[in-house]
PDB file of C-alpha atoms and ligand atoms in Angstrom:
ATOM      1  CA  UNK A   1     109.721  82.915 130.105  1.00  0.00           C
ATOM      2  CA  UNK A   2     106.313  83.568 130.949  1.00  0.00           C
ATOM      3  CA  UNK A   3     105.136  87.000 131.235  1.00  0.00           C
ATOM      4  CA  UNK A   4     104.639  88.310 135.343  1.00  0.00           C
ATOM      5  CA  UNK A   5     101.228  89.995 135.517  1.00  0.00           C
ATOM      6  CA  UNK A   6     102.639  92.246 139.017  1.00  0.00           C
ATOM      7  CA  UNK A   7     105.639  93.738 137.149  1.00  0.00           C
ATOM      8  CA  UNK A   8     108.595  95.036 138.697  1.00  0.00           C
ATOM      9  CA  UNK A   9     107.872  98.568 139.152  1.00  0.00           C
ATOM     10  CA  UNK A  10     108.646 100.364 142.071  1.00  0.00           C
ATOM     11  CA  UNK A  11     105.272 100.911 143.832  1.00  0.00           C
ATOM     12  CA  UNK A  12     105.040  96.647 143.301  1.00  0.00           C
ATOM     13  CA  UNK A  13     108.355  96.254 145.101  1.00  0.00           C
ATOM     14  CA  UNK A  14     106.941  98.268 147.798  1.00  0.00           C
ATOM     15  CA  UNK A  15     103.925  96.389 148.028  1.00  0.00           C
ATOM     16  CA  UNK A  16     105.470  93.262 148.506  1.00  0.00           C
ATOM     17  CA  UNK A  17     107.238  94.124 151.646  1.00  0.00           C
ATOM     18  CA  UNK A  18     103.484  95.176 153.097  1.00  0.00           C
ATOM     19  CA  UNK A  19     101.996  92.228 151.512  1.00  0.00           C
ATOM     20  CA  UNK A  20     105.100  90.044 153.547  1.00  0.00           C
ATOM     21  CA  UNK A  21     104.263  92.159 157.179  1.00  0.00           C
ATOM     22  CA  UNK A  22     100.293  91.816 156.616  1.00  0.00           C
ATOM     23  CA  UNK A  23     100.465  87.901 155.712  1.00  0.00           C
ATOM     24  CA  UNK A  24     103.251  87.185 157.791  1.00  0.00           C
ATOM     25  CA  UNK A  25     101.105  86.420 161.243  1.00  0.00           C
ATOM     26  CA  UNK A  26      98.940  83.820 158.711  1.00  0.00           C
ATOM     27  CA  UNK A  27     102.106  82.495 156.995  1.00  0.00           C
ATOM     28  CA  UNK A  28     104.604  81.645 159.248  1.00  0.00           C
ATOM     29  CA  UNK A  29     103.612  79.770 162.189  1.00  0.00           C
ATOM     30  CA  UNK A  30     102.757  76.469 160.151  1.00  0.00           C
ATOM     31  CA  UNK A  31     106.756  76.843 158.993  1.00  0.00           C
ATOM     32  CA  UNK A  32     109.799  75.731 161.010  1.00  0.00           C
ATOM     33  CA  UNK A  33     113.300  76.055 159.937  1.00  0.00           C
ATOM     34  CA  UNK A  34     114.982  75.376 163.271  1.00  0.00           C
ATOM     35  CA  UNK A  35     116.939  72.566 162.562  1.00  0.00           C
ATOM     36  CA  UNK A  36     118.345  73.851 159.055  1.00  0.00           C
ATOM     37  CA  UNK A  37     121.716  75.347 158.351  1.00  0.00           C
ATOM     38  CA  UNK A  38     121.006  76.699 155.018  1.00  0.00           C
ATOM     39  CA  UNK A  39     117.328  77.798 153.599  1.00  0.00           C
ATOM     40  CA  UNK A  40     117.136  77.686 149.991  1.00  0.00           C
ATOM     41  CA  UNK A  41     114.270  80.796 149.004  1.00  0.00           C
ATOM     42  CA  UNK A  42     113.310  80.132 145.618  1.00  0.00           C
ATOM     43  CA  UNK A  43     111.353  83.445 143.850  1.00  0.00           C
ATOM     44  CA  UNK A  44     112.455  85.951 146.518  1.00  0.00           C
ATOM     45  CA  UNK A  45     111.758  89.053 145.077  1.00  0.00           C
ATOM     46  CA  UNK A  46     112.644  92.166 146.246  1.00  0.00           C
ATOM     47  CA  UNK A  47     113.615  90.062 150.010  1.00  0.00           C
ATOM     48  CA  UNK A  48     110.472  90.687 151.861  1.00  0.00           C
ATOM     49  CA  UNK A  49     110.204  86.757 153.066  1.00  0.00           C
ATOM     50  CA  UNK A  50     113.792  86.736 153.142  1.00  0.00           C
ATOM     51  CA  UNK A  51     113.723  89.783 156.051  1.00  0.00           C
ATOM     52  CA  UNK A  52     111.560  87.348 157.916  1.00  0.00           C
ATOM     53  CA  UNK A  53     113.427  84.453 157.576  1.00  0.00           C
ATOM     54  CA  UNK A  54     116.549  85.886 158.924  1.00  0.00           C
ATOM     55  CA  UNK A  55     114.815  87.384 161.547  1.00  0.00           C
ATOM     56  CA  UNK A  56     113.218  84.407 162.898  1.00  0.00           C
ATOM     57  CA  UNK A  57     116.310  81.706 162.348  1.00  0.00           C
ATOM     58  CA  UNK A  58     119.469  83.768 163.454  1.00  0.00           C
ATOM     59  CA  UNK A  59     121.442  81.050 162.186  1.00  0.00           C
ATOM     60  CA  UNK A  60     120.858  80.074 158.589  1.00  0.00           C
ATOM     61  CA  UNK A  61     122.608  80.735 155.558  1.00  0.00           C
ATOM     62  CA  UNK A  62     120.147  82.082 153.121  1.00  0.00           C
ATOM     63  CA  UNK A  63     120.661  81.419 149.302  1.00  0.00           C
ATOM     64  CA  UNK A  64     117.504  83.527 147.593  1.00  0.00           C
ATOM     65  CA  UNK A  65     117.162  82.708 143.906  1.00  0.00           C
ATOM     66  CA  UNK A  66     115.268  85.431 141.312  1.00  0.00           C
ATOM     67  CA  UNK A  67     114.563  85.416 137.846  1.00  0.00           C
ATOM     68  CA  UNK A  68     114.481  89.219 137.728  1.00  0.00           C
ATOM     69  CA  UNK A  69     117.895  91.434 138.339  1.00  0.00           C
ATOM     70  CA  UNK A  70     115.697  94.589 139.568  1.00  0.00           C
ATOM     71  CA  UNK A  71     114.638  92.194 142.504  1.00  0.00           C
ATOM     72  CA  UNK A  72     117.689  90.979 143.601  1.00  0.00           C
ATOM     73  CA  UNK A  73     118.904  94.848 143.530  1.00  0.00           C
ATOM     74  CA  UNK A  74     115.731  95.666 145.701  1.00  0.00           C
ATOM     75  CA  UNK A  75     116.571  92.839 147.827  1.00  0.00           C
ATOM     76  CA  UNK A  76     120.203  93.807 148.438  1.00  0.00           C
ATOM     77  CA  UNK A  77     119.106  97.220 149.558  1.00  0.00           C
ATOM     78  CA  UNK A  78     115.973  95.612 151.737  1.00  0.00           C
ATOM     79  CA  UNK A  79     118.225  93.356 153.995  1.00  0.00           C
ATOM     80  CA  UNK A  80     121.810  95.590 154.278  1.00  0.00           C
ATOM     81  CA  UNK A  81     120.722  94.828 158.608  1.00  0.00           C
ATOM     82  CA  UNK A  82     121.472  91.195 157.643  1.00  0.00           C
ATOM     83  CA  UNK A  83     124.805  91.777 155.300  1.00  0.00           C
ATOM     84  CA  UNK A  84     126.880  90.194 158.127  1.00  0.00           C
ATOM     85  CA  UNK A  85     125.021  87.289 157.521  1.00  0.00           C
ATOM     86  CA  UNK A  86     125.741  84.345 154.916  1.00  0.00           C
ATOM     87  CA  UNK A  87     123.699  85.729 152.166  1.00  0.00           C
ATOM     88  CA  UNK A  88     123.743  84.457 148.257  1.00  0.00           C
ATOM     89  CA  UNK A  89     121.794  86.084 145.481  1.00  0.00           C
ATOM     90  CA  UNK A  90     121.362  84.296 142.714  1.00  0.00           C
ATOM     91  CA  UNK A  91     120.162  85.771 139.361  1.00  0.00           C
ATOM     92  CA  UNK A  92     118.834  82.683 138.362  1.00  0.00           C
ATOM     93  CA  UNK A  93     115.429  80.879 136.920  1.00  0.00           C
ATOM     94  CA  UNK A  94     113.994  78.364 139.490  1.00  0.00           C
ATOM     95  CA  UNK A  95     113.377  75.839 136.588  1.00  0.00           C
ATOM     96  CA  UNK A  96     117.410  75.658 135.617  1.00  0.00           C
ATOM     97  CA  UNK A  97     118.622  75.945 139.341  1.00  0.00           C
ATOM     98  CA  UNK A  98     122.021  75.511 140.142  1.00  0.00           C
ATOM     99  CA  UNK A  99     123.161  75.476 143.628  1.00  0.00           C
ATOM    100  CA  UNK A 100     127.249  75.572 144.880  1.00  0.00           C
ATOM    101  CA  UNK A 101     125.758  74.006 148.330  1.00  0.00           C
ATOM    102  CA  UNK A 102     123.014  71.416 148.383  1.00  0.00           C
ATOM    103  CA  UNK A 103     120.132  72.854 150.750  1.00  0.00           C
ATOM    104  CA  UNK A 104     118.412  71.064 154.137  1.00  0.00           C
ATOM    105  CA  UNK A 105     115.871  73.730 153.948  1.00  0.00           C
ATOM    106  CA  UNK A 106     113.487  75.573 150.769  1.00  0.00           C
ATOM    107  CA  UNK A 107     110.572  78.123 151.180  1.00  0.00           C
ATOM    108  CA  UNK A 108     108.187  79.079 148.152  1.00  0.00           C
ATOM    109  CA  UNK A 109     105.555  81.626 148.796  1.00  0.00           C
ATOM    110  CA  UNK A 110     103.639  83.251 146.090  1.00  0.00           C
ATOM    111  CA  UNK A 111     105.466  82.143 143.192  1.00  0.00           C
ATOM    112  CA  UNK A 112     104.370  78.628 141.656  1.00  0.00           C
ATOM    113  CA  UNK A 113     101.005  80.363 140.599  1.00  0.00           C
ATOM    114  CA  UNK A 114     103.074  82.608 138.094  1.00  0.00           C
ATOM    115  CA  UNK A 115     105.264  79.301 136.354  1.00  0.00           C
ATOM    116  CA  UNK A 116     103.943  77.097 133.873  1.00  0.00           C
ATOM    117  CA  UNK A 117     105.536  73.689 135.161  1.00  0.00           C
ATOM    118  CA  UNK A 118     105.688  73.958 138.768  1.00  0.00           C
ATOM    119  CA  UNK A 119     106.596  70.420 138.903  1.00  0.00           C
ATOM    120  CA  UNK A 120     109.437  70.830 137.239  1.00  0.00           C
ATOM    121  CA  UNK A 121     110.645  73.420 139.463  1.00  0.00           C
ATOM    122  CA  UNK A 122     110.016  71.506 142.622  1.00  0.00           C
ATOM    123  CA  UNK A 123     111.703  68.948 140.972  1.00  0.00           C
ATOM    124  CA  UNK A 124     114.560  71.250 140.046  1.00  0.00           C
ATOM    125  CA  UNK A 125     114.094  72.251 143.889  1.00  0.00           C
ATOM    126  CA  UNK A 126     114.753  68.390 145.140  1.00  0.00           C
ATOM    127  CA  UNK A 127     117.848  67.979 143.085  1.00  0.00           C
ATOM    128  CA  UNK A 128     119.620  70.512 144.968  1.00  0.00           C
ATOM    129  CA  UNK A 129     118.513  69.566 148.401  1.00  0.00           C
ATOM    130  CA  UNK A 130     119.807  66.553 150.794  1.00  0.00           C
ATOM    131  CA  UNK A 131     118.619  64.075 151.566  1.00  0.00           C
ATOM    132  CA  UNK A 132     115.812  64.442 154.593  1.00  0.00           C
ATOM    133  CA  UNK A 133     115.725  68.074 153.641  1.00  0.00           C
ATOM    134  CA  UNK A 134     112.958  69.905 154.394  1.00  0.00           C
ATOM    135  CA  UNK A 135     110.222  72.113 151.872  1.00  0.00           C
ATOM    136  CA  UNK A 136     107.909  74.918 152.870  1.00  0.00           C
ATOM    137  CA  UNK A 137     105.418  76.264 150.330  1.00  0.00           C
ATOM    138  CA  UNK A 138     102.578  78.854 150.706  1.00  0.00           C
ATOM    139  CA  UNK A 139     100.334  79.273 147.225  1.00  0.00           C
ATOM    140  CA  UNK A 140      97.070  80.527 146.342  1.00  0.00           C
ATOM    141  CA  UNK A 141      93.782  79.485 146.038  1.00  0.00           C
ATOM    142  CA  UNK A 142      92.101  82.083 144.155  1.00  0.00           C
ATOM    143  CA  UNK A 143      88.911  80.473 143.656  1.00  0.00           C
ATOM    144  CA  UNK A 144      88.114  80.404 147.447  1.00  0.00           C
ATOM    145  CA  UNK A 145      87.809  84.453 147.336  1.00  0.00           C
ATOM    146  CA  UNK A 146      83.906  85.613 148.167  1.00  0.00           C
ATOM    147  CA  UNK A 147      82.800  89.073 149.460  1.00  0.00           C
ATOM    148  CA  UNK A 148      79.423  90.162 150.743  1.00  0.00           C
ATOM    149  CA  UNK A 149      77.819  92.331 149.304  1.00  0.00           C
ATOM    150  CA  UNK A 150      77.809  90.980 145.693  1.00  0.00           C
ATOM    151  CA  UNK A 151      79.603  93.839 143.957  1.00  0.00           C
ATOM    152  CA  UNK A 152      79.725  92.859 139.972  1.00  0.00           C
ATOM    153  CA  UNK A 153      82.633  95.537 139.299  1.00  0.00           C
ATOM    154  CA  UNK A 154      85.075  93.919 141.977  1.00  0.00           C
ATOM    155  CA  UNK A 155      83.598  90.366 140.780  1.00  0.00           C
ATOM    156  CA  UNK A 156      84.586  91.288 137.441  1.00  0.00           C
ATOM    157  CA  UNK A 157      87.889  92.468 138.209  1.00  0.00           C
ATOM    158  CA  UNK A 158      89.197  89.754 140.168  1.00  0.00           C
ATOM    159  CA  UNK A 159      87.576  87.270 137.122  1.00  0.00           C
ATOM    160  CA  UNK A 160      89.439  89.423 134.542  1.00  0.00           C
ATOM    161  CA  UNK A 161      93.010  89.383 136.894  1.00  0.00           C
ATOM    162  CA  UNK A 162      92.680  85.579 137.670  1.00  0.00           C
ATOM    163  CA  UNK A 163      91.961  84.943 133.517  1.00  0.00           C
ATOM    164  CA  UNK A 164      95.332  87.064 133.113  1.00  0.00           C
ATOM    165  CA  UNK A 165      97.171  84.950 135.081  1.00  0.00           C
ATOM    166  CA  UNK A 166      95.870  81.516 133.072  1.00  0.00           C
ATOM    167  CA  UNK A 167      96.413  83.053 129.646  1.00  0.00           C
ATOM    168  CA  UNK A 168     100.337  84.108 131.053  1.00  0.00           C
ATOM    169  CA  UNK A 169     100.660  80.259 131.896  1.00  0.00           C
ATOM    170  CA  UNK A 170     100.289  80.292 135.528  1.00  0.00           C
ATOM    171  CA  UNK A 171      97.777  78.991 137.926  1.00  0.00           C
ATOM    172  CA  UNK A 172      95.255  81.287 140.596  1.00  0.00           C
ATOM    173  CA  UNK A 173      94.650  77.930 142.367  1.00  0.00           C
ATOM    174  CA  UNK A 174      97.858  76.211 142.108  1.00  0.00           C
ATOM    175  CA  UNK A 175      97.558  75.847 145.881  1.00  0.00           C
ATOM    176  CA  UNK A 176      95.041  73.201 145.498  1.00  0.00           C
ATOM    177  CA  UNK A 177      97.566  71.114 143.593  1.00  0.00           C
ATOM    178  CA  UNK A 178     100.363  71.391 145.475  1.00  0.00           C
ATOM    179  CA  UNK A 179     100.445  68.188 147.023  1.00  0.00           C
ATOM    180  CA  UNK A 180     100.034  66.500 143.709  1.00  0.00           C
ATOM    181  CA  UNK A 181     102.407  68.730 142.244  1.00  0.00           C
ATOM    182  CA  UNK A 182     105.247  67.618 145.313  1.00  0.00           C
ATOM    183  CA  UNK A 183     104.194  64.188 144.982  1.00  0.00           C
ATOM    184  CA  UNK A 184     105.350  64.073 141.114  1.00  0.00           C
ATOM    185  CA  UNK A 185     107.919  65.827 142.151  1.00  0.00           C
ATOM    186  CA  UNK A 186     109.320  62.804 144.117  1.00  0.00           C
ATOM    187  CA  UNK A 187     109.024  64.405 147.262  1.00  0.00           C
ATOM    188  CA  UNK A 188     107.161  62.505 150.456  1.00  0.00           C
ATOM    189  CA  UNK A 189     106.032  62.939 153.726  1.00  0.00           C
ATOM    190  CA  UNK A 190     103.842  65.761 152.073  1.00  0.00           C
ATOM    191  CA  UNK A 191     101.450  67.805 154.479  1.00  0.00           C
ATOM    192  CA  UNK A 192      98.870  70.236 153.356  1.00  0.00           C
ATOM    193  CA  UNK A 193      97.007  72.977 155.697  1.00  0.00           C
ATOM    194  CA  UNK A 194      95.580  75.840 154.711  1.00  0.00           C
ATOM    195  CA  UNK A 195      94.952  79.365 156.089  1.00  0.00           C
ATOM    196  CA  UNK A 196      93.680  82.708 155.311  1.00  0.00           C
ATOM    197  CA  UNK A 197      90.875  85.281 156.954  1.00  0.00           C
ATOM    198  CA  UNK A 198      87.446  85.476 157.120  1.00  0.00           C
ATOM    199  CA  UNK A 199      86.677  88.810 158.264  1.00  0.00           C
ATOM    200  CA  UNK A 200      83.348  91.124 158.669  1.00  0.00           C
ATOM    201  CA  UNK A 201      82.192  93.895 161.132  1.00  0.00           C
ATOM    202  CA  UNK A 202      82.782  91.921 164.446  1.00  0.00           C
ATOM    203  CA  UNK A 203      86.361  92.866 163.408  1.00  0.00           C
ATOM    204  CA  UNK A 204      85.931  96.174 161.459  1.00  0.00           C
ATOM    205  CA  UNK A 205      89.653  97.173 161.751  1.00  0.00           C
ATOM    206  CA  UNK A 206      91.160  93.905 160.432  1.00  0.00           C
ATOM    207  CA  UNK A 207      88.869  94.218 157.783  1.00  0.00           C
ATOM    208  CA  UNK A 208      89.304  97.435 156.189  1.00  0.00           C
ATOM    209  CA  UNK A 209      92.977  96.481 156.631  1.00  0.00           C
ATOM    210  CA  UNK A 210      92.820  93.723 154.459  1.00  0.00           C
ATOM    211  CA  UNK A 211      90.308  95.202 151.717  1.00  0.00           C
ATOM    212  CA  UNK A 212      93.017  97.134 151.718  1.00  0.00           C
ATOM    213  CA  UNK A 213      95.715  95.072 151.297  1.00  0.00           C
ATOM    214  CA  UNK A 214      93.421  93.435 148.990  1.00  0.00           C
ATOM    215  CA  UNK A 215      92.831  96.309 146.798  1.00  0.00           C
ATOM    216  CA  UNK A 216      96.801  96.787 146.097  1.00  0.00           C
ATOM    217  CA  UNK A 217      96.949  92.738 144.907  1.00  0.00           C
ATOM    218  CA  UNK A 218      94.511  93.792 142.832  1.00  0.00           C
ATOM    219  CA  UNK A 219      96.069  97.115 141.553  1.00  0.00           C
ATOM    220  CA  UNK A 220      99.315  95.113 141.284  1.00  0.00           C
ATOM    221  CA  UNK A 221      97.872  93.723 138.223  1.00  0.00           C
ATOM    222  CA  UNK A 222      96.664  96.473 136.601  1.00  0.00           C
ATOM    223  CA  UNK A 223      98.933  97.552 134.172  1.00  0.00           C
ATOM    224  CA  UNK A 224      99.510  94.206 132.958  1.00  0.00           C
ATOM    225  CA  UNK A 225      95.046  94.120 132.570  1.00  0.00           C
ATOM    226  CA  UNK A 226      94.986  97.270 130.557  1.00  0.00           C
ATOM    227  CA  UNK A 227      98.329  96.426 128.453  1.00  0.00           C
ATOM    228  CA  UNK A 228      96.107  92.976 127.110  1.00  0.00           C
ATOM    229  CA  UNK A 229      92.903  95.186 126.739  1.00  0.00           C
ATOM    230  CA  UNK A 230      90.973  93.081 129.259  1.00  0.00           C
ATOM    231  CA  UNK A 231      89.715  95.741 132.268  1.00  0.00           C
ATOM    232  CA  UNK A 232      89.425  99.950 131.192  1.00  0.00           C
ATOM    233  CA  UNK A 233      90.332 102.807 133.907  1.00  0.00           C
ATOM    234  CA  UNK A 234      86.827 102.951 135.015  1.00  0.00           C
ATOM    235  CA  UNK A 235      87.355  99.164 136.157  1.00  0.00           C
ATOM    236  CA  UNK A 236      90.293  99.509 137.605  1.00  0.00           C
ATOM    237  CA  UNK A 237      88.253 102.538 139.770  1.00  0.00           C
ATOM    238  CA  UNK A 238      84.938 100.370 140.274  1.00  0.00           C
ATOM    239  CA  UNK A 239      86.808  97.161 141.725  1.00  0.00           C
ATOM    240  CA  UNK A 240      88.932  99.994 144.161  1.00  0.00           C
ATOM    241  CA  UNK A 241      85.713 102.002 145.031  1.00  0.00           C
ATOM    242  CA  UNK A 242      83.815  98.431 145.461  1.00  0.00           C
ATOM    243  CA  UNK A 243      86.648  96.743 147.923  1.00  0.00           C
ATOM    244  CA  UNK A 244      86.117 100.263 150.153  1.00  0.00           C
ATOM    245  CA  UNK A 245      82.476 100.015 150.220  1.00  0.00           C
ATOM    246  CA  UNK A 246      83.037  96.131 151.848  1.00  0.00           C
ATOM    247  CA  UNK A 247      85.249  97.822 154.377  1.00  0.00           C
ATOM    248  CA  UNK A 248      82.424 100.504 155.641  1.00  0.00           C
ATOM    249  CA  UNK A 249      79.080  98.049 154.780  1.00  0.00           C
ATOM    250  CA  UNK A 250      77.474  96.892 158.044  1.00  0.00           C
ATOM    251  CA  UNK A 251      77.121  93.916 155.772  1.00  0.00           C
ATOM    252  CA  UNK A 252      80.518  93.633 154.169  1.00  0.00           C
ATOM    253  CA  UNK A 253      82.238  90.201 154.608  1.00  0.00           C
ATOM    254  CA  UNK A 254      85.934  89.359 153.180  1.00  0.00           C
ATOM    255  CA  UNK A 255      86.996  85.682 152.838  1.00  0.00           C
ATOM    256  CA  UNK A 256      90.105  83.972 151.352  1.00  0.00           C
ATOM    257  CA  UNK A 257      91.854  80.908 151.613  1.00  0.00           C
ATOM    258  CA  UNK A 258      95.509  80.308 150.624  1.00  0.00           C
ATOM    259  CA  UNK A 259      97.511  76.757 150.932  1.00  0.00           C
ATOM    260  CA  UNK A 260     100.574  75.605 152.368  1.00  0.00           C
ATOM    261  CA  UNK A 261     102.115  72.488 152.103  1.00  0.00           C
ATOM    262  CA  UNK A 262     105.095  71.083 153.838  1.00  0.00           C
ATOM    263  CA  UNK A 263     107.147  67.524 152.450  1.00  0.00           C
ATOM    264  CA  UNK A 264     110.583  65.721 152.767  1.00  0.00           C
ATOM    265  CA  UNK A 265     113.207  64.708 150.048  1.00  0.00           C
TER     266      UNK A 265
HETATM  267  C1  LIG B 301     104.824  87.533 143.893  1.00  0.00           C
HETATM  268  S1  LIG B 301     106.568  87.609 143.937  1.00  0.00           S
HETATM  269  C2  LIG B 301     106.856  86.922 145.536  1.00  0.00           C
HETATM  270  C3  LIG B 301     108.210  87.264 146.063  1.00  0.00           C
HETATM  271  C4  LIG B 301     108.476  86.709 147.476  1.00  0.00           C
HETATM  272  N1  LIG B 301     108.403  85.267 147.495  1.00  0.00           N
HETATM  273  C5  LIG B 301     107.501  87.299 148.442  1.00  0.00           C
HETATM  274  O1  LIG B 301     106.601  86.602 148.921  1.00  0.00           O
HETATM  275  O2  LIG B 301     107.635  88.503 148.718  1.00  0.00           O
HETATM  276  C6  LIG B 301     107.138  86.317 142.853  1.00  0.00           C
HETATM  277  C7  LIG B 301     108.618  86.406 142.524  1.00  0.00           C
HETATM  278  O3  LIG B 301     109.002  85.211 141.839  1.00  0.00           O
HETATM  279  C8  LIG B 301     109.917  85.560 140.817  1.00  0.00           C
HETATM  280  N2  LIG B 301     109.935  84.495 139.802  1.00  0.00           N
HETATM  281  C9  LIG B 301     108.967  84.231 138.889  1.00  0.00           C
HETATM  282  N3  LIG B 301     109.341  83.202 138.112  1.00  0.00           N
HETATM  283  C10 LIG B 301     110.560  82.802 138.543  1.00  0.00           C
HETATM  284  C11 LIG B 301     111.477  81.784 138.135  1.00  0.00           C
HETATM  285  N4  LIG B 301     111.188  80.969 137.113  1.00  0.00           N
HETATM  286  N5  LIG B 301     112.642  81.664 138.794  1.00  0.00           N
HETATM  287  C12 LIG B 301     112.951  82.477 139.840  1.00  0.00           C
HETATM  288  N6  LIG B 301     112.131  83.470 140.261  1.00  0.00           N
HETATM  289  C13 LIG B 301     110.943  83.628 139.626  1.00  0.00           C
HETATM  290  C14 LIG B 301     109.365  86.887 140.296  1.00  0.00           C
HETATM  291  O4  LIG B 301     110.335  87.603 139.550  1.00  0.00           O
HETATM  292  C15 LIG B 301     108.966  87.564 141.597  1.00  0.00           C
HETATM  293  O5  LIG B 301     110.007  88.325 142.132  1.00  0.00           O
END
C-alpha cells in the first residue's frame, strides 16, 4: 500500500472537514448528482465530501469506500445528522473494490494524487457502475501553485512536500492526466474544467483565508517530511512564517489551479 504523506492523526481529520467547507464553493458547482439514486464516494475519509453530498442530494444512497478504519470511524461520528439515511461504509481499498449494488453515480476528490495506478482504480470504479453512470473527479495540479513575493523557504517547502508525494508513488499533478487516465480507463464522454483562486490585495480577506488554509495543506505533510529527513523544524516554521507574510504584503499574490473532470461508463 503506498505510504499517505497527510496521516491520520487527529488535527488532519479536522483539517479535512475545513479543507471540504473552504473548497466546497470552488468544487461543487461543476458536479451534479440529481438524477442518481446511489453515489459511489471512493477515498472518503473522515466524511467531509460525504456531509456535502447528502446535503445537497436529499435522496441518494451513499456507499463511501476507505482504505483506513480510523476514517471510516471519523466519518461515522461526522455524519450521525444523516444516520437515517442509506449510508454504507466500506473498509475497503479502491483498487480491489467490491460493491453489493452497482452505482449510477462516483465522486473522487483529492485522492488519485496519493495511488500509484489511478487507472486501475477508475477502472476498478467502472466495473461497479451501470451502464450510463455518471463520474465526478476533482484532483490536483500542484505545479500550477505561484506566490508573489518569491519566498525561497515556502518555495522550498512546497518542492520538498510535492517530491514526498512522487517518492510515496503518487502524483502532485495527477489532475492534468485525468482525462487520459479515464480514457484508459474505458470511460467516454470525458469533460475536463478546471478551477481554483487567484487571489491578492483587491481581496485581502479571501486571501489571508486561503494562505491559511494553505498553510495547514502544507503542515498536513509535515510529519511525514521530517520522518524521511527531507525539511527540519526551522522549515516547517519558514514556509508557515512565509505563507503569513503573502497574506499582509501589499504585494502578496496566491494562485492555484486544481482539475475536475466529469465522463460516462
Ligand atoms: C486527502 S483524503 C480526502 C478525503 C475526502 N475525499 C475529502 O476530500 O475530504 C484521501 C483519502 O483517501 C483514502 N485512500 C487513499 N488510498 C486509498 C485506497 N486505495 N482506497 C480507498 N481509500 C484510499 C485515504 O485514506 C484518505 O482518507
Amino acid at each position: 500500500m503506498t505510504k499517505y504523506i497527510h496521516g491520520y492523526i487527529p488535527e488532519e481529520q479536522e483539517r479535512l472537514l475545513i479543507q471540504a467547507g473552504v473548497l466546497a464553493p470552488l468544487i461543487y458547482p461543476w458536479i451534479d448528482f440529481t438524477g442518481c439514486q446511489h453515489v459511489l464516494e471512493i477515498g472518503s475519509g473522515v466524511g467531509a465530501q460525504s456531509h456535502l453530498l447528502l446535503s445537497l442530494y436529499p435522496h441518494i444512497e451513499l456507499s463511501c469506500v476507505e482504505i483506513e478504519k480510523k476514517q471510516i470511524k471519523k466519518a461515522k461520528h461526522n455524519l450521525t445528522q444523516f444516520m437515517d439515511r442509506r449510508i454504507h461504509f466500506m473498509n475497503q481499498d479502491a483498487g480491489d473494490l467490491q460493491l453489493k449494488k452497482k452505482a449510477d453515480g462516483v465522486f473522487i476528490c483529492w485522492v488519485l494524487e496519493h495511488l500509484n495506478d489511478p487507472a486501475a482504480v477508475l477502472a476498478k470504479a467502472r466495473e461497479n457502475m451501470f451502464s450510463g453512470a455518471v463520474i465526478y473527479i476533482t484532483e490536483v495540479f500542484n505545479s500550477s501553485f505561484h506566490f508573489y513575493p518569491q519566498l525561497s523557504g515556502l518555495d522550498r517547502y512546497y518542492q520538498a512536500y510535492n517530491q514526498l508525494q512522487r517518492n510515496l508513488g503518487g502524483d502532485p499533478d495527477v489532475g492534468l492526466r485525468l482525462g487520459n487516465l479515464l480514457k484508459e480507463s474505458g470511460f467516454s464522454e470525458i469533460e475536463l474544467s478546471r478551477s481554483g483562486f487567484h487571489l491578492d490585495q483587491t481581496q485581502p480577506k479571501e486571501l489571508k483565508k486561503i494562505a491559511n488554509y494553505w498553510k495547514e495543506l502544507m503542515k498536513s505533510g509535515s510529519e511525514a517530511l521530517l520522518a524521511a529527513g527531507i525539511v527540519n523544524t526551522a522549515d516547517v516554521l519558514q514556509m508557515e512564517q512565509d505563507l503569513d507574510q503573502i497574506a499582509s504584503d501589499p504585494d502578496g499574490v496566491l494562485f492555484y489551479q486544481f482539475i475536475q473532470a466529469k465522463a460516462r461508463v
